[in-house]
Coordinates of C-alpha atoms and ligand atoms in Angstrom, one line a residue:
X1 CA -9.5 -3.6 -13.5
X2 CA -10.3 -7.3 -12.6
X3 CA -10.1 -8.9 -9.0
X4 CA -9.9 -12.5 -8.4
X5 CA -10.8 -13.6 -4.7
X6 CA -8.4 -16.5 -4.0
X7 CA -9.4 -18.7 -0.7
X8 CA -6.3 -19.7 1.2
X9 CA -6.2 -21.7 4.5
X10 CA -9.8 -22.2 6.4
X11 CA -11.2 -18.4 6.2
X12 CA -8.7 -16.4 4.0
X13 CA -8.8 -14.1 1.8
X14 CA -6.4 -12.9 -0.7
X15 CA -6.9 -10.6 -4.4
X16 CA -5.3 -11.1 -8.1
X17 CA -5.5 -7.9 -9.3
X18 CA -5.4 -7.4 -12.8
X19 CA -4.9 -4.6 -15.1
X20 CA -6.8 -5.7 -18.2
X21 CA -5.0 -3.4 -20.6
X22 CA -1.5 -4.5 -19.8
X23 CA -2.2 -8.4 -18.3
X24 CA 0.1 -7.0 -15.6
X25 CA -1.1 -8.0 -12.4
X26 CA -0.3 -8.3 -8.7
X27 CA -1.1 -10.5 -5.4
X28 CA -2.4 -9.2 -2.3
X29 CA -2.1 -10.9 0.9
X30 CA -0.9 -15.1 -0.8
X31 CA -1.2 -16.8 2.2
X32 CA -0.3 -19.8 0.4
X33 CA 2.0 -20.1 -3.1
X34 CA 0.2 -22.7 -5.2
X35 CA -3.1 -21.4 -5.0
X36 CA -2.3 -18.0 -6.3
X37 CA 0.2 -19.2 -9.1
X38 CA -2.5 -21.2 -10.0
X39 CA -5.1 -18.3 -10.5
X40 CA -2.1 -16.5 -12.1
X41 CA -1.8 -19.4 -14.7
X42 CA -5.8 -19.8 -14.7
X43 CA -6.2 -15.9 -15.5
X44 CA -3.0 -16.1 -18.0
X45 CA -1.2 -12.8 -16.3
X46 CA 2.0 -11.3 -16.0
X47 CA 2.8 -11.4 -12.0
X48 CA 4.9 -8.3 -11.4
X49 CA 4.3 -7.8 -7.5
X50 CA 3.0 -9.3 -4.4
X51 CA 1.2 -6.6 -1.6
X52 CA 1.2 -7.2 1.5
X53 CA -1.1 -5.6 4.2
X54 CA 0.4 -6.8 7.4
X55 CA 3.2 -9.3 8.5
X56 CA 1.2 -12.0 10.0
X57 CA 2.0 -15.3 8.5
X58 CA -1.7 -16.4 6.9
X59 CA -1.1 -12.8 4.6
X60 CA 2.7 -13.2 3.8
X61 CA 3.1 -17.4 3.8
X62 CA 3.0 -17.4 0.2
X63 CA 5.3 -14.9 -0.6
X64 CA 8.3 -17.4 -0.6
X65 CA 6.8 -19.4 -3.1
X66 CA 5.5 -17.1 -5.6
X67 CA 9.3 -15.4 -5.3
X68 CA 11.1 -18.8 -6.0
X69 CA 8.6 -19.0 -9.4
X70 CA 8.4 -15.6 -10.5
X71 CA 11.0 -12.2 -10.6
X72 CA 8.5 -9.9 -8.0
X73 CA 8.2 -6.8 -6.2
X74 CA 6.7 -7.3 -3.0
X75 CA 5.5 -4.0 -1.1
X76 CA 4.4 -3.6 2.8
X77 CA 5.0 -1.5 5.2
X78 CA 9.0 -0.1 6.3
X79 CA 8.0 -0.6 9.9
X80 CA 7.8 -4.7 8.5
X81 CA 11.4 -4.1 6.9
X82 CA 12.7 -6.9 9.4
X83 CA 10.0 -9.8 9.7
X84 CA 8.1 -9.6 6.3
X85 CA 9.5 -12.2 3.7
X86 CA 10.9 -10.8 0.8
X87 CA 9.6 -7.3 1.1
X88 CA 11.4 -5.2 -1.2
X89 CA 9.6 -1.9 -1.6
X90 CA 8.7 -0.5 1.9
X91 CA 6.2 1.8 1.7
X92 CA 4.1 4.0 3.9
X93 CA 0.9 6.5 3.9
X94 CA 0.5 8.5 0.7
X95 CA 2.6 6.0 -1.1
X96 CA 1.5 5.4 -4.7
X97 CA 1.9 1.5 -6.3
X98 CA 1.1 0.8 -9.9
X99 CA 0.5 -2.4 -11.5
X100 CA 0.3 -2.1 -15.2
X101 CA -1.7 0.9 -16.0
X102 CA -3.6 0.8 -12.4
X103 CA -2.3 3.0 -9.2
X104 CA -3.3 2.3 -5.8
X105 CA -2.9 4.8 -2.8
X106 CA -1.1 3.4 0.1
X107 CA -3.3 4.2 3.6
X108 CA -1.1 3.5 7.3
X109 CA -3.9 1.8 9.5
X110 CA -2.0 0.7 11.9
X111 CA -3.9 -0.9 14.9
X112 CA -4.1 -4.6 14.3
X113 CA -0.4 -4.6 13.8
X114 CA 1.7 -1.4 13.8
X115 CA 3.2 -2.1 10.4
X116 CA -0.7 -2.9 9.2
X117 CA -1.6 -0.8 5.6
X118 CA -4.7 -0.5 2.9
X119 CA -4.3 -0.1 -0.8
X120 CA -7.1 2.0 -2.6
X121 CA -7.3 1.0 -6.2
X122 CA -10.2 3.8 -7.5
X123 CA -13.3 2.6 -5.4
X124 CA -11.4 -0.5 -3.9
X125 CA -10.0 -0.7 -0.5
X126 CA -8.1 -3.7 0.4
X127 CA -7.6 -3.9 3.6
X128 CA -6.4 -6.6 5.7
X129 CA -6.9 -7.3 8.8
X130 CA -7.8 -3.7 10.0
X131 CA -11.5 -3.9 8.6
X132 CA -14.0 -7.0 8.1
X133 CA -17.6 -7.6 7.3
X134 CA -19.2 -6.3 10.3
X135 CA -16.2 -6.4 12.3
X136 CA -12.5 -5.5 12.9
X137 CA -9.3 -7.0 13.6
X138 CA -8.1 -7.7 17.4
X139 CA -5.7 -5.1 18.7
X140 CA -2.6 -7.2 18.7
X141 CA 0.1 -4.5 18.4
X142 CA -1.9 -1.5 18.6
X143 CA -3.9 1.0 21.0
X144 CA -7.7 1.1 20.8
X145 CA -7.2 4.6 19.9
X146 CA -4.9 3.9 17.1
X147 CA -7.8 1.6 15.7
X148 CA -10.5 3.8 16.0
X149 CA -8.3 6.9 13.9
X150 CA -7.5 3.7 11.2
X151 CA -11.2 2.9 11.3
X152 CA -12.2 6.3 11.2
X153 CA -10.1 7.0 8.1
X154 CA -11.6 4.2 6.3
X155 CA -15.7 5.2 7.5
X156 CA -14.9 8.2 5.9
X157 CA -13.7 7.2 2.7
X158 CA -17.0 7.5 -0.1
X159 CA -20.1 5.1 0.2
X160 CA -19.5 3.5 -2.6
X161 CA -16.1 2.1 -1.4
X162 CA -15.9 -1.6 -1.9
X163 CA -14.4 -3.4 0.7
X164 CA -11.8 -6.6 0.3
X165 CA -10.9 -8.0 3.7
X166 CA -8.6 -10.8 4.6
X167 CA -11.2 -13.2 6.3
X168 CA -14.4 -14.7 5.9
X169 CA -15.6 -13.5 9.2
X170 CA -18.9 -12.0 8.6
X171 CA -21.3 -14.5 9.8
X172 CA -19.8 -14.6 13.2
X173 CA -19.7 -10.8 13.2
X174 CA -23.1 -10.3 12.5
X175 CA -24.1 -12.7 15.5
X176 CA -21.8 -10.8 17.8
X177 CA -23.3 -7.4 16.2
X178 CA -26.9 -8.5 17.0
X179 CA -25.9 -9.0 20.5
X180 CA -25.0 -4.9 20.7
X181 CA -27.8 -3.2 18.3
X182 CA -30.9 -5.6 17.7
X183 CA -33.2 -3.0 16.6
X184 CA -31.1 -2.0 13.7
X185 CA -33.1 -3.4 10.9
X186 CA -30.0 -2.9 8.4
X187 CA -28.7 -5.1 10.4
X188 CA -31.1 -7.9 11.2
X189 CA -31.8 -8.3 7.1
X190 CA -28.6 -8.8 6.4
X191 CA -28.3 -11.9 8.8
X192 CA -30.5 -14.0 6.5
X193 CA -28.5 -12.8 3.6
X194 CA -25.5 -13.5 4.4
X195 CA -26.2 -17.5 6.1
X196 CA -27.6 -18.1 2.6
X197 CA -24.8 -16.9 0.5
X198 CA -22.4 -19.0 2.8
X199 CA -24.9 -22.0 3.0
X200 CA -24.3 -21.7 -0.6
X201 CA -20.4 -22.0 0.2
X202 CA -20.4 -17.9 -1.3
X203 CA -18.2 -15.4 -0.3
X204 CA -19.6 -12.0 1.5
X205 CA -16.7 -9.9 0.1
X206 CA -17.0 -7.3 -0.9
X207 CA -19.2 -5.3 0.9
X208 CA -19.7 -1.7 0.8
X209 CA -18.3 1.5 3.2
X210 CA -22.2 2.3 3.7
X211 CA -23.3 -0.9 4.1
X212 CA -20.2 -1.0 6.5
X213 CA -21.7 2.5 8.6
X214 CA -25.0 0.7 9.0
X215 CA -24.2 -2.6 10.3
X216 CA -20.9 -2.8 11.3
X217 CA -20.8 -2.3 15.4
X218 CA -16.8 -1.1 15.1
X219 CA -18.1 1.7 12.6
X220 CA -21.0 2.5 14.7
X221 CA -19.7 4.3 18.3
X222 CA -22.1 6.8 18.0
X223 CA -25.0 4.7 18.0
X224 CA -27.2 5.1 21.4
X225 CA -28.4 1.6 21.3
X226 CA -25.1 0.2 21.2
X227 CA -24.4 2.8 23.8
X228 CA -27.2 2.1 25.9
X229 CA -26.6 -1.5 25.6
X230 CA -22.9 -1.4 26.8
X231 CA -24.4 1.0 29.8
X232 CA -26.6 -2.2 31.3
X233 CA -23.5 -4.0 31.6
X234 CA -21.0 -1.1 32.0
X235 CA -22.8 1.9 34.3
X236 CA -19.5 3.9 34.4
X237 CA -19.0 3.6 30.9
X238 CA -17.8 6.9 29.1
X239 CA -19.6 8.0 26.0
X240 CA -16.6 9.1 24.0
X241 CA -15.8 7.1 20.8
X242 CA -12.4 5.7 22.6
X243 CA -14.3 4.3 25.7
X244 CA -17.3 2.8 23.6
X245 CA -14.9 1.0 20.5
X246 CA -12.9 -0.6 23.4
X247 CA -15.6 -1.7 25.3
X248 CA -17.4 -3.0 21.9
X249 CA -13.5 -4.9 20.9
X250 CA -13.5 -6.2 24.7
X251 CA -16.3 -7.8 24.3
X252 CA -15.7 -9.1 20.7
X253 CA -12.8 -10.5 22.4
X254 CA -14.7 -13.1 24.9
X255 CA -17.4 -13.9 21.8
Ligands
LIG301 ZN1 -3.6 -10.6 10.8
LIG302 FE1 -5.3 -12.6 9.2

């Protein structure tokens, strides 16, 4: 299996995947058309399908595009049967997808948006808005508790996960994860890392699950400093994960 990373818009993210026995591949999250015909035409591959993690515009604005060019399937959620362009196979959790001789595993995360999914190709989770670098997507359409069972879901999947998100977020994140958990060293060597890769004008993505427990502050409710931390601003703060996520997405919020 090959993924190409595809930069649409200012910060996006979106995957050609490839299965290398076939040449059958399929498009997650085109924000745009022409860049990702062009990687289709670069990589010489048969299109057959477009995924879509969640409805929002800068994951689905391509789709329209791509359909006028090419004969596709497009997959998202059925709760995005109404407002996702083109969407023609509506899945939901436990669905399987195939593209040549590769199968993903659909996973419902909603939270970001309620229609919001992952696909799991073997050790590779693409997955939208619902998880970045070192962050997670704002609560537009969901509860914090519907987040923290999506992120949950996802923190338990194996270490070795790789993790494909929709943005370039992770310097920012970092920064706002300092401000919670400065002591975690994980987390303060990665900073230096990370500005030199995108000094370099390099992508972060993919990072791992377990990198993802260490530094990530949305993974990490059970970490007393963060607790502690939110406790000097927040004395009546509760210690359950629900109360500490929110507080953590609050203040990610006003960053
Ligand atoms: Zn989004
Ligand atoms: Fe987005």
């Amino acid at each position: 299996m090959k993924v190409v990373q595809i930069s649409f818009l200012a910060d996006n993210y979106g995957y050609l995947i490839v299965c290398e026995k076939s040449r059958e591949a399929a498009i997650i999250d085109p924000s745009e058309a022409e860049p990702a015909w062009r990687a289709v035409e670069r990589e010489a591959v048969n299109l057959r399908a477009i995924l879509n993690t969640h409805h929002h515009r800068d994951h689905t604005g391509g789709n329209a595009g791509l359909l006028e060019r090419y004969s596709l399937d497009v997959y998202a959620h059925r709760i995005d049967r109404d407002r996702l362009p083109g969407l023609t196979h509506p899945v939901e959790d436990g669905s399987e997808v195939t593209v040549g001789e590769l199968r993903a595993r659909v996973l419902f995360i909603p939270g970001h948006t309620k229609g919001h999914v992952a696909y799991l190709f073997e050790n590779r989770l693409f997955c939208g808005d619902t998880l970045f670098i070192a962050g997670c997507g704002r609560l537009f359409e969901g509860t914090a508790e519907q987040m923290l069972s999506s992120l949950t879901r996802l923190r338990d999947l194996p270490g070795d996960t790789l993790v494909y998100c929709g943005h370039e977020y992770t310097e920012k994140n970092l920064q706002f994860a300092m401000t919670l958990e400065p002591n975690n060293r994980t987390l303060v060597e990665k900073i230096p890392q990370v500005h030199s890769l995108r000094i370099e004008g390099k992508s972060t993505v993919p990072s791992t699950i377990s990198e993802e427990k260490d530094t990530n502050p949305f993974f990490r409710w059970e970490s007393k400093e963060i607790q502690q931390n939110l406790k000097k601003s927040f004395p009546s703060l509760g210690s359950d994960p629900v109360s500490v996520f929110s507080q953590i997405r609050k203040l990610k919020d006003q960053f």
